[in-house]
Structures are given as structure tokens and as C-alpha cells.
mmCIF file of C-alpha atoms and ligand atoms in Angstrom:
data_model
loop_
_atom_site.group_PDB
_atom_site.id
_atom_site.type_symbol
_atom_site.label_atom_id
_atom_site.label_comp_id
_atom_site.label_asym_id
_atom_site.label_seq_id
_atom_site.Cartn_x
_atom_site.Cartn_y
_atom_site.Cartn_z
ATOM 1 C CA UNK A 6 -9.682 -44.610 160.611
ATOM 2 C CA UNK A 7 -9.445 -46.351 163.982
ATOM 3 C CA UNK A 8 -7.932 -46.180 166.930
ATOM 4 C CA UNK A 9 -6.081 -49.136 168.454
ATOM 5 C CA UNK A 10 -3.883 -49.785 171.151
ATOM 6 C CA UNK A 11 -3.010 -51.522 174.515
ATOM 7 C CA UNK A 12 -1.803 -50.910 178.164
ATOM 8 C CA UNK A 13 1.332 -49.780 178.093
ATOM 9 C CA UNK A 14 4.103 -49.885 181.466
ATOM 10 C CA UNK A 15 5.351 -46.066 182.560
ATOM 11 C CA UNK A 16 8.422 -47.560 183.428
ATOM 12 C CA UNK A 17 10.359 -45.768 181.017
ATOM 13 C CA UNK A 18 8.681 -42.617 181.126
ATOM 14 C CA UNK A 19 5.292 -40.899 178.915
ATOM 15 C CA UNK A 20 7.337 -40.123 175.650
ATOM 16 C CA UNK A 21 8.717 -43.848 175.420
ATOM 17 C CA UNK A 22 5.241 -45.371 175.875
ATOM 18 C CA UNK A 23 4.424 -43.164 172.573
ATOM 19 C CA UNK A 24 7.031 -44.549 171.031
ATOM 20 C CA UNK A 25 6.788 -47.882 172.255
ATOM 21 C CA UNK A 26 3.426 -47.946 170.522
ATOM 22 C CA UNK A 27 4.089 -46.552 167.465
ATOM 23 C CA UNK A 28 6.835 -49.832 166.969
ATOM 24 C CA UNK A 29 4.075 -52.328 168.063
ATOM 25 C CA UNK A 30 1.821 -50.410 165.297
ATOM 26 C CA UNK A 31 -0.549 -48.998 167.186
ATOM 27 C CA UNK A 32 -2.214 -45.117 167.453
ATOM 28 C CA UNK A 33 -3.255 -44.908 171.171
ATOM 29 C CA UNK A 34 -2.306 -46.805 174.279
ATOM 30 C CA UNK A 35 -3.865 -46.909 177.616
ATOM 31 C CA UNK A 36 -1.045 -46.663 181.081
ATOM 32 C CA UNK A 37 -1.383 -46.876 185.167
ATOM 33 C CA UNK A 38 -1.260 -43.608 186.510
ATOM 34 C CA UNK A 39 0.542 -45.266 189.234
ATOM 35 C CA UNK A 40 1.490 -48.546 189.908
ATOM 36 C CA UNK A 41 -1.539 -50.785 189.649
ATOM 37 C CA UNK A 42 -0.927 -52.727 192.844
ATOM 38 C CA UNK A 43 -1.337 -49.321 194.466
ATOM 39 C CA UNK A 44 1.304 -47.068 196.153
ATOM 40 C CA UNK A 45 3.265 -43.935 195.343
ATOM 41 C CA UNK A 46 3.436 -42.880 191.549
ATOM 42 C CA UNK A 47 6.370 -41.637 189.923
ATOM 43 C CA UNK A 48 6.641 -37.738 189.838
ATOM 44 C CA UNK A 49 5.645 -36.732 186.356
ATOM 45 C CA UNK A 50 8.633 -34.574 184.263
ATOM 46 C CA UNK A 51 6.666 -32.047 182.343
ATOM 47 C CA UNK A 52 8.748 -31.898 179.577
ATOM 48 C CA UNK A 53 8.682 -35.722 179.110
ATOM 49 C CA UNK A 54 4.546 -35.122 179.181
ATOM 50 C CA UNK A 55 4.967 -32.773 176.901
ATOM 51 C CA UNK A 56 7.263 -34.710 174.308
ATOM 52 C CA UNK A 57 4.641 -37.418 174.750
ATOM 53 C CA UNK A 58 1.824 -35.450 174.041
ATOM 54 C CA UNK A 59 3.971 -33.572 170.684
ATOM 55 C CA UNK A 60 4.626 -37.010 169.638
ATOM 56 C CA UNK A 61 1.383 -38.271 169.662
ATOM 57 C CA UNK A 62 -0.603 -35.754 167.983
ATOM 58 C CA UNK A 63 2.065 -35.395 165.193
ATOM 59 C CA UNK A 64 0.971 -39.696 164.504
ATOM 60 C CA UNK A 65 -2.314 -39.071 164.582
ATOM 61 C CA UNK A 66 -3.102 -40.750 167.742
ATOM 62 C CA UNK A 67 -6.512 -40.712 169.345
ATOM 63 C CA UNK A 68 -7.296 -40.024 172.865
ATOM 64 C CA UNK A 69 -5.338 -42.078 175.903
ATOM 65 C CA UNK A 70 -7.187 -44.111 178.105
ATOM 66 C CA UNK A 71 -5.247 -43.364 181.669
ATOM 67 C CA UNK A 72 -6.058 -46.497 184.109
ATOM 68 C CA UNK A 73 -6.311 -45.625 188.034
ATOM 69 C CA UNK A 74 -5.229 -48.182 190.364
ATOM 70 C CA UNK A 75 -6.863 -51.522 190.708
ATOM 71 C CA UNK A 76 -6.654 -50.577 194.593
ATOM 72 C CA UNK A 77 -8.718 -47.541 194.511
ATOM 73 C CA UNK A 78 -12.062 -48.279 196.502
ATOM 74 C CA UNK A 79 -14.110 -45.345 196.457
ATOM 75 C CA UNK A 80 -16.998 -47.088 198.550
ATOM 76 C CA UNK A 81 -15.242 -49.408 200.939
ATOM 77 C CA UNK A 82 -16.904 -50.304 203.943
ATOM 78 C CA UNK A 83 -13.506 -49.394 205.426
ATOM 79 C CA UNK A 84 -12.783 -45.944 206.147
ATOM 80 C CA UNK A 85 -9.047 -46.025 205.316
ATOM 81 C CA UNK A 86 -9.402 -47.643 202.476
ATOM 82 C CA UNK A 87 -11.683 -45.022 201.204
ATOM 83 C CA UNK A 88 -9.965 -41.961 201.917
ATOM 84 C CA UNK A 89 -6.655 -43.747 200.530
ATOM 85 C CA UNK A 90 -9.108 -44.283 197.228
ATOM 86 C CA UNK A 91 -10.181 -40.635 197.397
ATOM 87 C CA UNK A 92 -6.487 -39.324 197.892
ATOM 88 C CA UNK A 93 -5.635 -41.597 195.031
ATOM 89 C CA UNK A 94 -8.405 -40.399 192.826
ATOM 90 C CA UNK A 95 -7.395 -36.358 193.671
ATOM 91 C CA UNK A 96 -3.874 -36.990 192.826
ATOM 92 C CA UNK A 97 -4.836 -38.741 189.468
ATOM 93 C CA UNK A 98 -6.626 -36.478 188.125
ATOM 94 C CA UNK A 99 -4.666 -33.559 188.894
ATOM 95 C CA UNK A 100 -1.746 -35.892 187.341
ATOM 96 C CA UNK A 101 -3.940 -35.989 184.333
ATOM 97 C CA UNK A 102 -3.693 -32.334 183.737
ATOM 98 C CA UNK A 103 -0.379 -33.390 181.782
ATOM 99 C CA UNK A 104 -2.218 -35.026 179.307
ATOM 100 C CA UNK A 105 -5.000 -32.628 178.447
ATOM 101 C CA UNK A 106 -7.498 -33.707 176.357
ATOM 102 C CA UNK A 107 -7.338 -37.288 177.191
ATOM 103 C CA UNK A 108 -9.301 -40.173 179.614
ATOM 104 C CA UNK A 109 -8.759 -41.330 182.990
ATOM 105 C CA UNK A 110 -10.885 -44.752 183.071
ATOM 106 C CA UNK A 111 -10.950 -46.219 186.322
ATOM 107 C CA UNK A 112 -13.417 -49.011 188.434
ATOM 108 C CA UNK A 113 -16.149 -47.781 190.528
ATOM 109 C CA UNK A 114 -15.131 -49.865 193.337
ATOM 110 C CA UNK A 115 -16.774 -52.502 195.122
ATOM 111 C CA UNK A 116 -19.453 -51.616 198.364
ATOM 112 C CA UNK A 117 -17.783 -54.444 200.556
ATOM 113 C CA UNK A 118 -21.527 -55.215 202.323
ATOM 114 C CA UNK A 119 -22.624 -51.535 202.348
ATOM 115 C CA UNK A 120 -25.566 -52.211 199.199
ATOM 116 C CA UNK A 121 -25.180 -51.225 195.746
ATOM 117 C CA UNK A 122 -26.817 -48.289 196.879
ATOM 118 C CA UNK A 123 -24.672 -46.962 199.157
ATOM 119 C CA UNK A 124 -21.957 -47.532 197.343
ATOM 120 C CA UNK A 125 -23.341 -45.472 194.260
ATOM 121 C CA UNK A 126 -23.765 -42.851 196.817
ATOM 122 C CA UNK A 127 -20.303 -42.480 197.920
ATOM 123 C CA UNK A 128 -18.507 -43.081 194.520
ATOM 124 C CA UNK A 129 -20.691 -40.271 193.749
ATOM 125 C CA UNK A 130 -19.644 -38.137 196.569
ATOM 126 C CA UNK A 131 -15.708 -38.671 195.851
ATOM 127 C CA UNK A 132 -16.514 -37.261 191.867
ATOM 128 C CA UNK A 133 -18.159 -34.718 192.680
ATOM 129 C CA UNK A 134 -15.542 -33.371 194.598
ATOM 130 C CA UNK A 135 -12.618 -33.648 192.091
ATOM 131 C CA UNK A 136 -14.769 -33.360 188.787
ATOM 132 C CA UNK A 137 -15.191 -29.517 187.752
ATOM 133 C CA UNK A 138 -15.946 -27.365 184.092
ATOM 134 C CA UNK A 139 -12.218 -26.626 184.807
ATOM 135 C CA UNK A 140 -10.963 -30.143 184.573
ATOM 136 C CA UNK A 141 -9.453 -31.267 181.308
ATOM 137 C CA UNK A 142 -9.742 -34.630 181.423
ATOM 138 C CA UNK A 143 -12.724 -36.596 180.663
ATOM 139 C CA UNK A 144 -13.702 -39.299 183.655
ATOM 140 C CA UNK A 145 -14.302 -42.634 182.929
ATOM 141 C CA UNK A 146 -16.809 -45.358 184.963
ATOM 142 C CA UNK A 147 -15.503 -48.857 183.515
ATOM 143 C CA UNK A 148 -18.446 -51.274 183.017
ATOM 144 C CA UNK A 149 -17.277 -54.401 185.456
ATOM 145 C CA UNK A 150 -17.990 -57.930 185.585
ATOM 146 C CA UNK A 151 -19.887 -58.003 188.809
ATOM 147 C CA UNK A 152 -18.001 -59.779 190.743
ATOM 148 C CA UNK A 153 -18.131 -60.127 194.651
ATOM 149 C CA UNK A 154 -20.027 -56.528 195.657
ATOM 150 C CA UNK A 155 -18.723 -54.535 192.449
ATOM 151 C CA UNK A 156 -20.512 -51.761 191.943
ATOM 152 C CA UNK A 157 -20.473 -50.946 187.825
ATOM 153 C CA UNK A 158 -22.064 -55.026 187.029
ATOM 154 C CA UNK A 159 -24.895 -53.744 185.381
ATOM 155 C CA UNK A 160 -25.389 -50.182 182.772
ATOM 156 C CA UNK A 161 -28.429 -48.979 185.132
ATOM 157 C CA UNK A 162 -26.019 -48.624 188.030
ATOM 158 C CA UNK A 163 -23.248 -46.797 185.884
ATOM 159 C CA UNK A 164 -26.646 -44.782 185.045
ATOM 160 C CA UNK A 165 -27.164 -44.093 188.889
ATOM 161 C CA UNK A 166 -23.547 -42.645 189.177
ATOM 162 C CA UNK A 167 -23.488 -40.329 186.594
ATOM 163 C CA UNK A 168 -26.862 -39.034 187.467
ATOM 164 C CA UNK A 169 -25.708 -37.625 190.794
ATOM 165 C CA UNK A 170 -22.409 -36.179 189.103
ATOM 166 C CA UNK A 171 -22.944 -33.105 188.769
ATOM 167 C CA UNK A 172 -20.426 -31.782 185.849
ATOM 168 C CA UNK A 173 -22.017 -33.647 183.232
ATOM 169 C CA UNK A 174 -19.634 -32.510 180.607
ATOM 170 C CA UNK A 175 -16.852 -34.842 182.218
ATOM 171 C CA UNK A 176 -18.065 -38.086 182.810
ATOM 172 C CA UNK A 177 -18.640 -40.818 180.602
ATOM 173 C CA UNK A 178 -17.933 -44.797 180.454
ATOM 174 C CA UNK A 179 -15.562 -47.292 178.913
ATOM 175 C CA UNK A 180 -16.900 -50.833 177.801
ATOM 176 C CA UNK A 181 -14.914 -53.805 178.474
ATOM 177 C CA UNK A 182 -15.732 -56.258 176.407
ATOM 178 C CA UNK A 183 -15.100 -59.323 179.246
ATOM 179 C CA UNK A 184 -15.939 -57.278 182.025
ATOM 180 C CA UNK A 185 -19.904 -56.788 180.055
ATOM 181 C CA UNK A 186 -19.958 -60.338 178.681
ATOM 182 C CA UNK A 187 -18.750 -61.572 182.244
ATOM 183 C CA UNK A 188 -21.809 -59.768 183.533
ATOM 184 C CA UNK A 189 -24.224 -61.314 181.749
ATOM 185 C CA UNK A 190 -24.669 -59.066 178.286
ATOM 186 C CA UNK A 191 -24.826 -61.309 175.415
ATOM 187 C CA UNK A 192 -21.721 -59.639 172.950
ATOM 188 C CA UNK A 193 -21.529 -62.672 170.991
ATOM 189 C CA UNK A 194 -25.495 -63.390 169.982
ATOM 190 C CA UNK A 195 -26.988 -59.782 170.796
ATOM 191 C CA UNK A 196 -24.314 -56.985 169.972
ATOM 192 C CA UNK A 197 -26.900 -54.728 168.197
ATOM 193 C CA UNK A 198 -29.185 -54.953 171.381
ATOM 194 C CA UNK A 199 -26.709 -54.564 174.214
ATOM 195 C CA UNK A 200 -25.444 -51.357 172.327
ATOM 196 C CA UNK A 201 -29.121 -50.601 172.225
ATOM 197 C CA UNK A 202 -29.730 -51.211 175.711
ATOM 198 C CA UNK A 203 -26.775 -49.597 176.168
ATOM 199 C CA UNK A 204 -27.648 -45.967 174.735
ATOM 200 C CA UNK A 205 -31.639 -46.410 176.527
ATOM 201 C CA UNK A 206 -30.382 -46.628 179.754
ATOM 202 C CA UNK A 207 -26.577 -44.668 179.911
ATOM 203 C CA UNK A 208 -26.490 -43.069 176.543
ATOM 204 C CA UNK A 209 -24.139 -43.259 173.697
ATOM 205 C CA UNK A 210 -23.070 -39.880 173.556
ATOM 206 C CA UNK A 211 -21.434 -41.049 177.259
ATOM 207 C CA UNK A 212 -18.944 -44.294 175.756
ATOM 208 C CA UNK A 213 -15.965 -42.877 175.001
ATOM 209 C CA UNK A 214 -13.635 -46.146 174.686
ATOM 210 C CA UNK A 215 -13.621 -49.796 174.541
ATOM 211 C CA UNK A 216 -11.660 -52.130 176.697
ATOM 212 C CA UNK A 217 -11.157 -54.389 173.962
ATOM 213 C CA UNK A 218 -10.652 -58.063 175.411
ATOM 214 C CA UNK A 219 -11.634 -61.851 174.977
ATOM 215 C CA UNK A 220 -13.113 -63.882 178.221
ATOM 216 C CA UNK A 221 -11.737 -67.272 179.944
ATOM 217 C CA UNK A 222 -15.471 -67.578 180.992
ATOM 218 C CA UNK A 223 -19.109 -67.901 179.768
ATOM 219 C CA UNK A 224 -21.596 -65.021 179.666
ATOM 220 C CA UNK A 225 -23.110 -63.940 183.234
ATOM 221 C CA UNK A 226 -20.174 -65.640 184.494
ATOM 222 C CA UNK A 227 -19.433 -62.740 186.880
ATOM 223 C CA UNK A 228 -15.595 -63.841 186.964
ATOM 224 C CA UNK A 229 -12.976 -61.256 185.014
ATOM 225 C CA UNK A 230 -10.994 -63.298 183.718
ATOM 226 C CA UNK A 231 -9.355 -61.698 180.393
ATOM 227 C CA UNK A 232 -8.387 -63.960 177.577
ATOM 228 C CA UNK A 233 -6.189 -63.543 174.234
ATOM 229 C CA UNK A 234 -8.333 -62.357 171.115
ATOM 230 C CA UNK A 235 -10.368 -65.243 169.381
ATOM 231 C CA UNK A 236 -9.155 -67.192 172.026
ATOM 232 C CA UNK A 237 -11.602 -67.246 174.580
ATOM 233 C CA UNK A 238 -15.447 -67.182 174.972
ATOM 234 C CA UNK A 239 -16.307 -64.218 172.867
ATOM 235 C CA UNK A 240 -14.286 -65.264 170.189
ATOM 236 C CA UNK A 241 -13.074 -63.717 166.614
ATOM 237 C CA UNK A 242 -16.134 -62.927 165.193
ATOM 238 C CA UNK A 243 -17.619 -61.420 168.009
ATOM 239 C CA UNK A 244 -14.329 -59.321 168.273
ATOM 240 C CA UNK A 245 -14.838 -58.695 164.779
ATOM 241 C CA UNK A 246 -18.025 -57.060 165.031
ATOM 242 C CA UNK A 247 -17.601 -55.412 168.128
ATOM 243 C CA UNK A 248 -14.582 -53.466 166.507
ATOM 244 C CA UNK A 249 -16.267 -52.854 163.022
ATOM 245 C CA UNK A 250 -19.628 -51.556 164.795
ATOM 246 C CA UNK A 251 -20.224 -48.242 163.365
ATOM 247 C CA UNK A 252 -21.371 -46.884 167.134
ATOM 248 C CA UNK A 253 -17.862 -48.339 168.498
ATOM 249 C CA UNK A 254 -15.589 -47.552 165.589
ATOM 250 C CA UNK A 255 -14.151 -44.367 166.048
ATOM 251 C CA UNK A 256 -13.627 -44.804 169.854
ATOM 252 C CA UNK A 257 -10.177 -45.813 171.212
ATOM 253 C CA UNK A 258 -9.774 -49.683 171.757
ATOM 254 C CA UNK A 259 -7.336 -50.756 173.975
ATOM 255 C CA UNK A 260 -5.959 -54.130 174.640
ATOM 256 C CA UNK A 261 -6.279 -55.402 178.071
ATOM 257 C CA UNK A 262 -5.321 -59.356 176.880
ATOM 258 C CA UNK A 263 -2.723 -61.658 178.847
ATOM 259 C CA UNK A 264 -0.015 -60.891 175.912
ATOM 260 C CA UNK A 265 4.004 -59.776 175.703
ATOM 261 C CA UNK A 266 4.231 -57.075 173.582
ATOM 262 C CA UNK A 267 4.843 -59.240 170.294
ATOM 263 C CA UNK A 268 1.254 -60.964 171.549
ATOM 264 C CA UNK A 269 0.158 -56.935 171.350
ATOM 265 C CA UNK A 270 1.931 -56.365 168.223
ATOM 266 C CA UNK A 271 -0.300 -59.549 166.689
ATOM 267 C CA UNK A 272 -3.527 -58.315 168.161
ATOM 268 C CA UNK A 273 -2.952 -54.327 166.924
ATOM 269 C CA UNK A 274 -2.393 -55.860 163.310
ATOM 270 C CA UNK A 275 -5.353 -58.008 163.307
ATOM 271 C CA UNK A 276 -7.420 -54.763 164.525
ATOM 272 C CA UNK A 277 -6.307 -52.691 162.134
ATOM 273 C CA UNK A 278 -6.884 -55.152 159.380
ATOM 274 C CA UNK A 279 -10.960 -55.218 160.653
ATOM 275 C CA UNK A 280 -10.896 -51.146 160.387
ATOM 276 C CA UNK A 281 -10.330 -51.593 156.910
HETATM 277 FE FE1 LIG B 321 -10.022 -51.896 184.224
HETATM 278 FE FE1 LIG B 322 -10.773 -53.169 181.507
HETATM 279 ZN ZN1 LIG B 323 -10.868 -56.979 183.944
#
């Protein structure tokens, strides 16, 4: 039994996502907690949250993979732009309190000319201040491409993070499949000793979903650019494996590919086909 899904749009509210995904086939689905461009989010309605969350656990879904904004910059070199990230990041989370039980997945940011290290430092910082035991939610470092000053390019600095959080029990890290590839880790010809590389230096136990997506470009191409399944770099077989890997299997996949929802629809029935 798998889990498979993609990014769905709030638009509508929490409860029609649910449903939205049920009609495209799939059992978990990943949203913006605010509009990924940045700005205000939409107040939450409780009872929609709560319909939402009813709904899903009577389908069997698995856990939601929340997505902060794409604007969030938890280590920018500019102060404004940080405190916006860490106001962001507060509000989030305490958003997320809706939803217990589930993800919030979001990119470490990028340092902007500070050093990797500094920017560890201060995503770091941020966490610890809005990460507690009391939390429900489970935080989520995304693995990125490494592009420009990213910080999150390579597993030993996702390592570096969560060693200086300090509430162990809620942090963790989603793979993207493009975003690791794009950085240089060998999905297609090495699976078995990324995933092993993988649990040496971050840990297993710590991946709790999968970004599930193809790549316009080569491997250690540092770009992010994310392609249709099968149709892009990585390729089928690759996807294949990656989804029928028995460390990956049971996690959520989500569905980050340039697709319309009948694109989705195609992509959640050839997923569920490989769980079989
Ligand atoms: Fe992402
Ligand atoms: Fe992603
Ligand atoms: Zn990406």
C-alpha cells in the first residue's frame, strides 16, 4: 500500500483539495500554506480543516506534505527578508496545527553571500524558535538542487541543520527526486548508494516523503528544472525504482511535475500501478 499524490491549489478550500484528490485517484496530496509567490494566506475555517482531515482518514490517506512559500528566506543576507521568512515560518506552522499529524516541507533558503555556514546557522536559529515537543506537525528540510547560494545542495548540510535543532522528534527531510539528481546524486545509475549515503550521513529514520519528479537537466546540473514522469533525464525506470524501493515505499510521494490535473491523474495511475 502506497501513498501517492500531487500539489494541490487551496483555492477552493482544505475539504475540496481531499476531494479533488480522491477524483484524480490519489491518497495524499501536498498544498501552499499560502500563496507560493508569497503574501497573505487565506484565514483557515476550522470546520473546513476539520471536514478535510474526517475525509481523509476515512480514504485511507497518508500523511500531507504542507509546502511553505517559495519566498521564505530564512538566511538572507537581507534583514527584511529574513524576518518576513521567520514571520512566515511562525504563522505556518501554527497554521499547521489544523492538520495535526501531518508535514510542513519547506526550502532551507539560500545564504545570498553570507557562506553555507552562516546560513546553516541562522536557518537553525529560526527552527529552533518555532519547533517544540508541543508542536504537532513534523518539519521538513527539502533536499535542493544547489543552485545559486542554496543552502540544502548537498545531505551533509541538511545533516548540519538538524544537528543544531534541538527538538529532534520534529524534524526530518523530504527527497526531491530533481532537486537530488540536479545536485549531483546519481538516481538513475546509483539509487541503492545514494539511499545509502543517504541514511550514513542524515539517517533514514529522518525521510519522511518524496518529492516525486522527473528533471529537464543532467545530473550535477544544479538547475531545478522539473520535468513530466519518464519524460525527462531520470526517466521511467529510474522513477520506477525510486517508487518501488522498499526504504521509499511507504512514504508519501507527491507530484511536483509541469502537469494539468488530467497530466496528474496519468502520473497517480502509473504510480499506483508500480506499488503493485
Ligand atoms: Fe519544494
Ligand atoms: Fe520539491
Ligand atoms: Zn524544484
Amino acid at each position: 500500500m502506497g501513498y501517492i499524490g500531487c500539489h494541490l491549489s487551496v483555492t477552493n478550500g482544505y475539504e475540496a483539495m481531499a476531494k479533488t484528490m480522491l477524483s484524480l485517484g490519489g491518497n495524499t496530496f501536498a498544498f501552499f500554506t499560502r500563496n507560493p509567490r508569497g503574501g497573505k494566506s487565506k484565514d483557515i475555517i476550522p470546520e473546513d480543516a476539520e471536514s478535510m482531515t474526517m475525509l481523509a482518514k476515512e480514504k485511507g490517506f497518508g500523511p500531507l506534505v504542507a509546502h511553505g512559500s517559495y519566498t521564505m528566506n530564512l538566511c538572507s543576507a537581507n534583514i527584511d527578508t529574513r524576518t518576513k521568512g521567520f514571520d512566515m515560518l511562525q504563522k505556518d506552522i501554527k497554521r499547521m496545527e489544523y492538520f495535526p499529524g501531518n508535514f510542513y516541507n519547506f526550502h532551507p533558503g539560500s545564504h545570498t553571500g553570507q557562506g553555507t555556514k552562516a546560513g546553516i546557522e541562522m536557518i537553525a536559529n529560526s527552527l529552533n524558535q518555532v519547533i517544540s515537543p508541543d508542536i504537532q506537525t513534523i518539519v521538513l528540510l527539502e533536499t535542493m538542487a544547489g543552485k545559486g547560494s542554496e543552502v540544502g545542495g548537498c545531505f551533509e548540510e541538511l545533516r548540519e541543520i538538524i544537528d543544531r535543532v534541538e527538538c529532534k522528534e520534529r524534524i526530518g527531510v523530504c527527497f526531491d527526486t530533481c532537486h537530488t539528481w540536479d545536485s549531483g546524486y546519481d538516481l538513475v545509475n546509483d539509487l541503492d548508494g545514494v539511499l545509502t549515503h543517504f541514511d550514513r550521513v542524515i539517517g533514514l529514520d529522518r525521510l519522511f516523503a518524496v518529492h516525486l519528479n522527473d528533471s529537464k537537466n543532467g545530473c550535477g546540473s544544479h538547475k531545478d528544472r522539473h520535468e513530466k514522469l519518464g519524460q525527462g533525464e531520470i526517466g521511467m525506470e529510474a522513477m520506477k525504482r525510486i517508487v518501488q524501493h522498499p526504504v521509499l515505499s511507504g512514504l508519501p510521494f507527491i507530484l511536483e511535475t509541469p502537469n494539468e490535473m488530467d497530466g496528474y491523474q496519468k502520473e497517480i495511475e502509473i504510480v499506483k500501478r508500480w506499488f503493485d
